[in-house]
XYZ file of C-alpha atoms in Angstrom:
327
model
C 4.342 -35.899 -10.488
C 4.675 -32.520 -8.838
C 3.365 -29.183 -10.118
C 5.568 -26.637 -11.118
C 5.540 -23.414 -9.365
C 7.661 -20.139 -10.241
C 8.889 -17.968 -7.020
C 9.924 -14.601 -7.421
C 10.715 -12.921 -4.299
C 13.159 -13.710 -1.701
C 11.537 -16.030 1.143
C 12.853 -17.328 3.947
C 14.559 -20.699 4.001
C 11.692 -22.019 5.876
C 9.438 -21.378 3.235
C 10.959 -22.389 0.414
C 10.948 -25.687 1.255
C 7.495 -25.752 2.858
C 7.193 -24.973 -1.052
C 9.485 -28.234 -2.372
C 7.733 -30.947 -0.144
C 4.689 -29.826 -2.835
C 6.046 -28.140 -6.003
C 8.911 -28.515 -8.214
C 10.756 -24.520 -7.299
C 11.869 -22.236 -9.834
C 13.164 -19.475 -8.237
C 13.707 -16.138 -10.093
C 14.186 -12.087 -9.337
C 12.042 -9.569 -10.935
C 15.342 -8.457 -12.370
C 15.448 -11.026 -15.021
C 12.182 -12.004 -15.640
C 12.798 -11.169 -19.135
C 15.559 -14.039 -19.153
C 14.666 -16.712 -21.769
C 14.730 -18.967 -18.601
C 12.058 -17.284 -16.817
C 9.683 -18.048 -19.723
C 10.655 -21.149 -19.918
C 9.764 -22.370 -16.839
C 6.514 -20.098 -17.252
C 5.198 -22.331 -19.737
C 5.728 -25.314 -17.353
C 4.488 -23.246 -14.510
C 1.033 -24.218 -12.453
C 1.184 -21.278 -10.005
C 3.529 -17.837 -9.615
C 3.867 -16.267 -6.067
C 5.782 -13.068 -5.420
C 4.966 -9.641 -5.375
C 5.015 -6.442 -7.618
C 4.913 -8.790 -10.683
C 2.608 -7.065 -13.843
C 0.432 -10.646 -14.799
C -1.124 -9.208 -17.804
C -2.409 -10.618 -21.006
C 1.276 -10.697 -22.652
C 2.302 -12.944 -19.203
C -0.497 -14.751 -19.232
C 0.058 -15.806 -23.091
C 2.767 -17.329 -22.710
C 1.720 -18.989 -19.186
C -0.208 -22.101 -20.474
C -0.669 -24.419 -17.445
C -1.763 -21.290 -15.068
C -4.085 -22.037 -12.411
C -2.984 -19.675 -9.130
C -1.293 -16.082 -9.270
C -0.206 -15.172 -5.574
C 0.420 -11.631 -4.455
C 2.542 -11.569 -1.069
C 1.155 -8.327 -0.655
C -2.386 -6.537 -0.011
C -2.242 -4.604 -3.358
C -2.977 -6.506 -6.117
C -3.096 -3.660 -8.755
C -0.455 -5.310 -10.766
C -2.832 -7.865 -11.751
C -5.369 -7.714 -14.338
C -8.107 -9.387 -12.867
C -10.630 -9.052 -15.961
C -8.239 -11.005 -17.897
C -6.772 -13.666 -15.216
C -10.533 -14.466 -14.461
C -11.338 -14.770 -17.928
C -8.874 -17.470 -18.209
C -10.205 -19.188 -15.212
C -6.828 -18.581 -13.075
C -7.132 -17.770 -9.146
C -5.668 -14.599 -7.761
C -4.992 -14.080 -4.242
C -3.017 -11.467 -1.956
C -2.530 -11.073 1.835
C -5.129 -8.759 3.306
C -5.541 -8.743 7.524
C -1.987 -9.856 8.849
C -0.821 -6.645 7.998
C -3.352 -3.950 8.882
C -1.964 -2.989 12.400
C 1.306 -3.066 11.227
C 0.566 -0.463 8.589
C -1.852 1.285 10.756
C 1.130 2.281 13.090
C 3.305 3.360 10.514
C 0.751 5.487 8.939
C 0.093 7.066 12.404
C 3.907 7.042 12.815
C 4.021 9.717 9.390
C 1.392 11.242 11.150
C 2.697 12.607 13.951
C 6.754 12.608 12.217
C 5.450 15.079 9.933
C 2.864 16.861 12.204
C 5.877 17.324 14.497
C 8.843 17.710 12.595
C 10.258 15.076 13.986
C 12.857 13.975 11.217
C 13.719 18.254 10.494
C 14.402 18.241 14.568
C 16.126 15.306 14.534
C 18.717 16.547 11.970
C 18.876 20.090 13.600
C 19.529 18.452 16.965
C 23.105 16.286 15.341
C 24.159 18.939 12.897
C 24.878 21.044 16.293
C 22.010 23.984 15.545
C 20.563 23.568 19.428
C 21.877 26.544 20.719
C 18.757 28.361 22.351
C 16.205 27.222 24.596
C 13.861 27.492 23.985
C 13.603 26.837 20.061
C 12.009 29.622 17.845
C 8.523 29.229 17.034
C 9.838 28.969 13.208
C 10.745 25.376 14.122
C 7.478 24.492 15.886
C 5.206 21.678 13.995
C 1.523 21.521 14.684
C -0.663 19.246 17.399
C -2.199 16.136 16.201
C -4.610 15.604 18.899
C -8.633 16.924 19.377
C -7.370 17.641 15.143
C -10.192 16.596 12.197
C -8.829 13.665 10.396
C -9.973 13.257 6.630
C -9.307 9.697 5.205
C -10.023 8.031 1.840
C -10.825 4.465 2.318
C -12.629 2.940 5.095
C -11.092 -0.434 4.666
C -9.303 -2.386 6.818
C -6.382 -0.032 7.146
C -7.977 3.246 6.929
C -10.330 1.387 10.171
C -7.352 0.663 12.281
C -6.199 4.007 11.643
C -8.753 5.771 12.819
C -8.690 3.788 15.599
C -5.491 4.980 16.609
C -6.986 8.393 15.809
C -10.039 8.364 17.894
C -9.366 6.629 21.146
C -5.451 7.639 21.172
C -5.760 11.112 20.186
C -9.587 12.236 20.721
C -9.349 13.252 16.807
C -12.350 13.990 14.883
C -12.972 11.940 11.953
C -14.337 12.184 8.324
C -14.396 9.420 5.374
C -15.299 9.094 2.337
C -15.241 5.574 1.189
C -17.763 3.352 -2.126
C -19.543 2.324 1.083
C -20.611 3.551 4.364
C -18.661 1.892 7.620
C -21.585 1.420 9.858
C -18.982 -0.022 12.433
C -16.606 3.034 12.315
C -19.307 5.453 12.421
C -20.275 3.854 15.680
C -17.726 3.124 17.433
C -15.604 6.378 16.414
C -17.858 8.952 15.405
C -16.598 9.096 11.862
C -18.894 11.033 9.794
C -19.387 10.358 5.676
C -19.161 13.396 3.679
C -18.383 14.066 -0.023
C -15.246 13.871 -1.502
C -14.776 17.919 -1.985
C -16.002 18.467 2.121
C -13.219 15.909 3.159
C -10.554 18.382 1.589
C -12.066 21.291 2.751
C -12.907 20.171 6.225
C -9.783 18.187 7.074
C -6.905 18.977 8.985
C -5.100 15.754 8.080
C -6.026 14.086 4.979
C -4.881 10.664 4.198
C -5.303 8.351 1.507
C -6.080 4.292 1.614
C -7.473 3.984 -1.279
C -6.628 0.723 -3.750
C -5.290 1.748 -7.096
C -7.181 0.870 -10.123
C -7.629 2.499 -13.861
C -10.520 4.957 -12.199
C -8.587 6.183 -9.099
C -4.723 6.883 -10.657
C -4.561 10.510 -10.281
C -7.502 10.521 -7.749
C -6.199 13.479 -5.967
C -4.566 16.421 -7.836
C -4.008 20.232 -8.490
C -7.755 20.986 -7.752
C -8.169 18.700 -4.496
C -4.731 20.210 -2.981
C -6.749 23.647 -3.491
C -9.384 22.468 -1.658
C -7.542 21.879 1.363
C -6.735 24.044 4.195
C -3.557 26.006 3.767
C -2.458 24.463 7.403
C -3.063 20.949 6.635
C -1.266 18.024 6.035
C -1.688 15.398 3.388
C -0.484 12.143 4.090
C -0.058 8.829 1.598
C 0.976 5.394 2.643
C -1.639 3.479 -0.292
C 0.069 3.973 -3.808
C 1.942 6.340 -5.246
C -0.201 6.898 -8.330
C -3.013 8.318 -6.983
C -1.602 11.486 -6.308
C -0.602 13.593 -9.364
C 2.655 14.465 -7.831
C 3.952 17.773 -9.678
C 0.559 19.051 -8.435
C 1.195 17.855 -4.826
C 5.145 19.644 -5.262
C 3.094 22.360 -6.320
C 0.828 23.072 -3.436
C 3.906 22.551 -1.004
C 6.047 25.346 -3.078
C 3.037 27.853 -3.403
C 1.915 27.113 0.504
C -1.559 25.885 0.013
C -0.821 23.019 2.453
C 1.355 22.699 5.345
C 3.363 19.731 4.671
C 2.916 15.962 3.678
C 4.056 12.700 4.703
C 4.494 10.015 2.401
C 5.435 6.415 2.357
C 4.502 5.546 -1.412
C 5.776 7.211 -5.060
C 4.271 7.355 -8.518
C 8.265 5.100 -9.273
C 10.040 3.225 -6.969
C 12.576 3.667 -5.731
C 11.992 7.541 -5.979
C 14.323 9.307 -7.904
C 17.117 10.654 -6.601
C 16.389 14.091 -7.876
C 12.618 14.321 -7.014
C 12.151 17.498 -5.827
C 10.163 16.067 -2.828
C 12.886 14.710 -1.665
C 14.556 18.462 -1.000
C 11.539 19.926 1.243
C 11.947 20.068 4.694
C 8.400 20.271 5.209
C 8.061 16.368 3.752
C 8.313 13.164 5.514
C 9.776 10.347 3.085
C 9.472 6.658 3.934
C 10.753 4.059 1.805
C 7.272 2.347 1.182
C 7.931 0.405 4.703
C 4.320 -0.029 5.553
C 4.217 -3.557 6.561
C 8.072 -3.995 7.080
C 8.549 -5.698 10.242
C 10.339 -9.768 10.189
C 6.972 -10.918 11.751
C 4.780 -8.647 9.407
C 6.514 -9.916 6.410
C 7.053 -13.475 7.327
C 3.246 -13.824 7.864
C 2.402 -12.210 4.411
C 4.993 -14.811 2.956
C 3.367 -17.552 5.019
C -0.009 -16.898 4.275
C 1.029 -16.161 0.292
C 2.400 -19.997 0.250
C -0.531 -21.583 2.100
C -2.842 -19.576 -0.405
C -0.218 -21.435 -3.219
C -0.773 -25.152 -1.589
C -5.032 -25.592 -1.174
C -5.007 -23.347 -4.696
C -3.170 -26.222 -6.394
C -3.970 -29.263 -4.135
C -8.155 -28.331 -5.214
C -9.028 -26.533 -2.445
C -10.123 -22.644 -1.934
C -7.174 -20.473 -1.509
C -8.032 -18.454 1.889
C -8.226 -15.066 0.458
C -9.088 -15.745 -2.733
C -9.478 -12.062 -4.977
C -11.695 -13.418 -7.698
C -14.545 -15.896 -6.249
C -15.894 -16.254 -9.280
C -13.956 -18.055 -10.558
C -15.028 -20.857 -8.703
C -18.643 -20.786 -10.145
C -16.672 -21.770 -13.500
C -14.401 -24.792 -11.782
C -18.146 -26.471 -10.987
């Protein structure tokens, strides 16, 4: 008999019934996962893939038959692993297929914010060309032979500086839990301290994960670290940054501008003052949105769902050990 599984995230066609040839499909929408259906099947329910999804102890209760949890995403702060391990459940995400893809949109906020390229764009079609050249008041700042600061030497934050160091000759500091032996040779990037990043930095940006220890990781103190020219950049998650101290530092001009694809709640409210500065770049957390990115997150999230429940190793497993307790 097959397994039950619970999907709750729109997938392609495709995929869902890749998914049905294995797995009896319940397919549900974050919006009513509070429905007295959704539980229902929960109970039943061998594995859960989706995204965004808070699997906590309260889920978990009342998720008897759990073996897999499957993030389509390379976050997984929405699980608790302590607890999902405890219980002897897999977790997996979606690291690797993504990392260029976010890598160029990072380095797209870069240089859209460095440049003004979304304040031009709007001055250009509302008809305010009228002198050439432009005034210096609407000239951004260059990008290139510029220091580079970034938090997190993982994947992403190594395809960044990539783009950083070969495209645009940028200098580059990190601070990361571990040194990158492979960045610092093949792109110069130098380890300092936390504080020397801020203060050094011409461009700080932040690909860090989210846990309990970094929400709030940068704040009113590091923003007054920084150079009153520089520009802070966040495409990770929204919660690291304490962001009435990050509206703060753009209103009393201790930094230059920021550029940011992520939001302490999304979507961002309508009101946020962010959303009123010229001198910030909003995205609407589109990191790894292209079809192909996407598809191949979705795709790798459902292969992780089949070996998980057919007995064999999910390929990017989160929690290894919890193999050690299978045996």
């Amino acid at each position: 008999m097959k397994q039950e599984i619970i999907l709750y995230k729109k997938f392609p066609e495709k995929l869902i019934e890749e998914l049905k040839k294995h797995f009896i499909v319940h397919i549900h929408t974050l919006k009513n996962e509070m429905d007295p259906s959704f539980y229902d099947d929960l109970q039943r329910a061998s594995g859960i893939i989706g995204s965004r999804l808070e699997v906590n102890r309260e889920l978990l209760n009342r998720a008897p038959n759990l073996k897999i949890v499957v993030n389509t995403s390379v976050g997984y702060d929405n699980f608790d692993i302590k607890e999902i391990t405890k219980r002897g459940i897999m977790a997996t995400n979606t690291p690797d297929v993504l990392t260029e893809t976010v890598a160029d949109t990072v380095f797209g906020l870069i240089l859209a914010t460095a440049r003004r390229i979304p304040e031009m764009d709007v001055y250009v079609k509302a008809g305010n060309w009228d002198v050439d050249p432009i005034p210096e008041s609407l000239f951004g700042v260059d990008v290139h032979h510029k220091t580079l600061g970034i938090i997190g030497m993982g994947r992403i934050g190594a395809a960044i500086v990539r783009r950083a160091h070969l495209g645009f000759k940028m200098n580059i500091l990190y601070h990361n839990r571990s040194r990158n032996a492979q960045a610092e040779k093949e792109y110069n990037a130098q380890y300092v301290d936390f504080d020397a990043l801020f203060q050094k930095s011409d461009f700080v940006c932040v690909m860090a994960p989210l846990t309990k220890e970094t929400v709030h990781l940068i704040s009113k103190r590091e923003f007054q670290l920084m150079k009153n020219t520089a520009v802070f950049i966040n495409a990770s998650r929204g919660k690291l940054v304490d962001e009435g101290a990050l509206v703060e530092a753009l209103q009393q001009k201790e930094i230059l501008a920021a550029g940011l694809d992520v939001y302490s709640e999304e979507p961002v409210n309508k009101n946020h003052p962010l959303l009123k500065m010229k001198n910030v770049v909003t995205l609407p957390h589109i990191g790894s949105a292209t079809k192909k990115t996407r598809y191949e997150m979705m795709k790798l999230g459902v292969e992780n769902l089949i070996k998980g429940l057919n007995g064999e190793v999910p390929p990017t497993l989160i929690n290894k050990e919890v193999l050690k307790e299978r045996r």
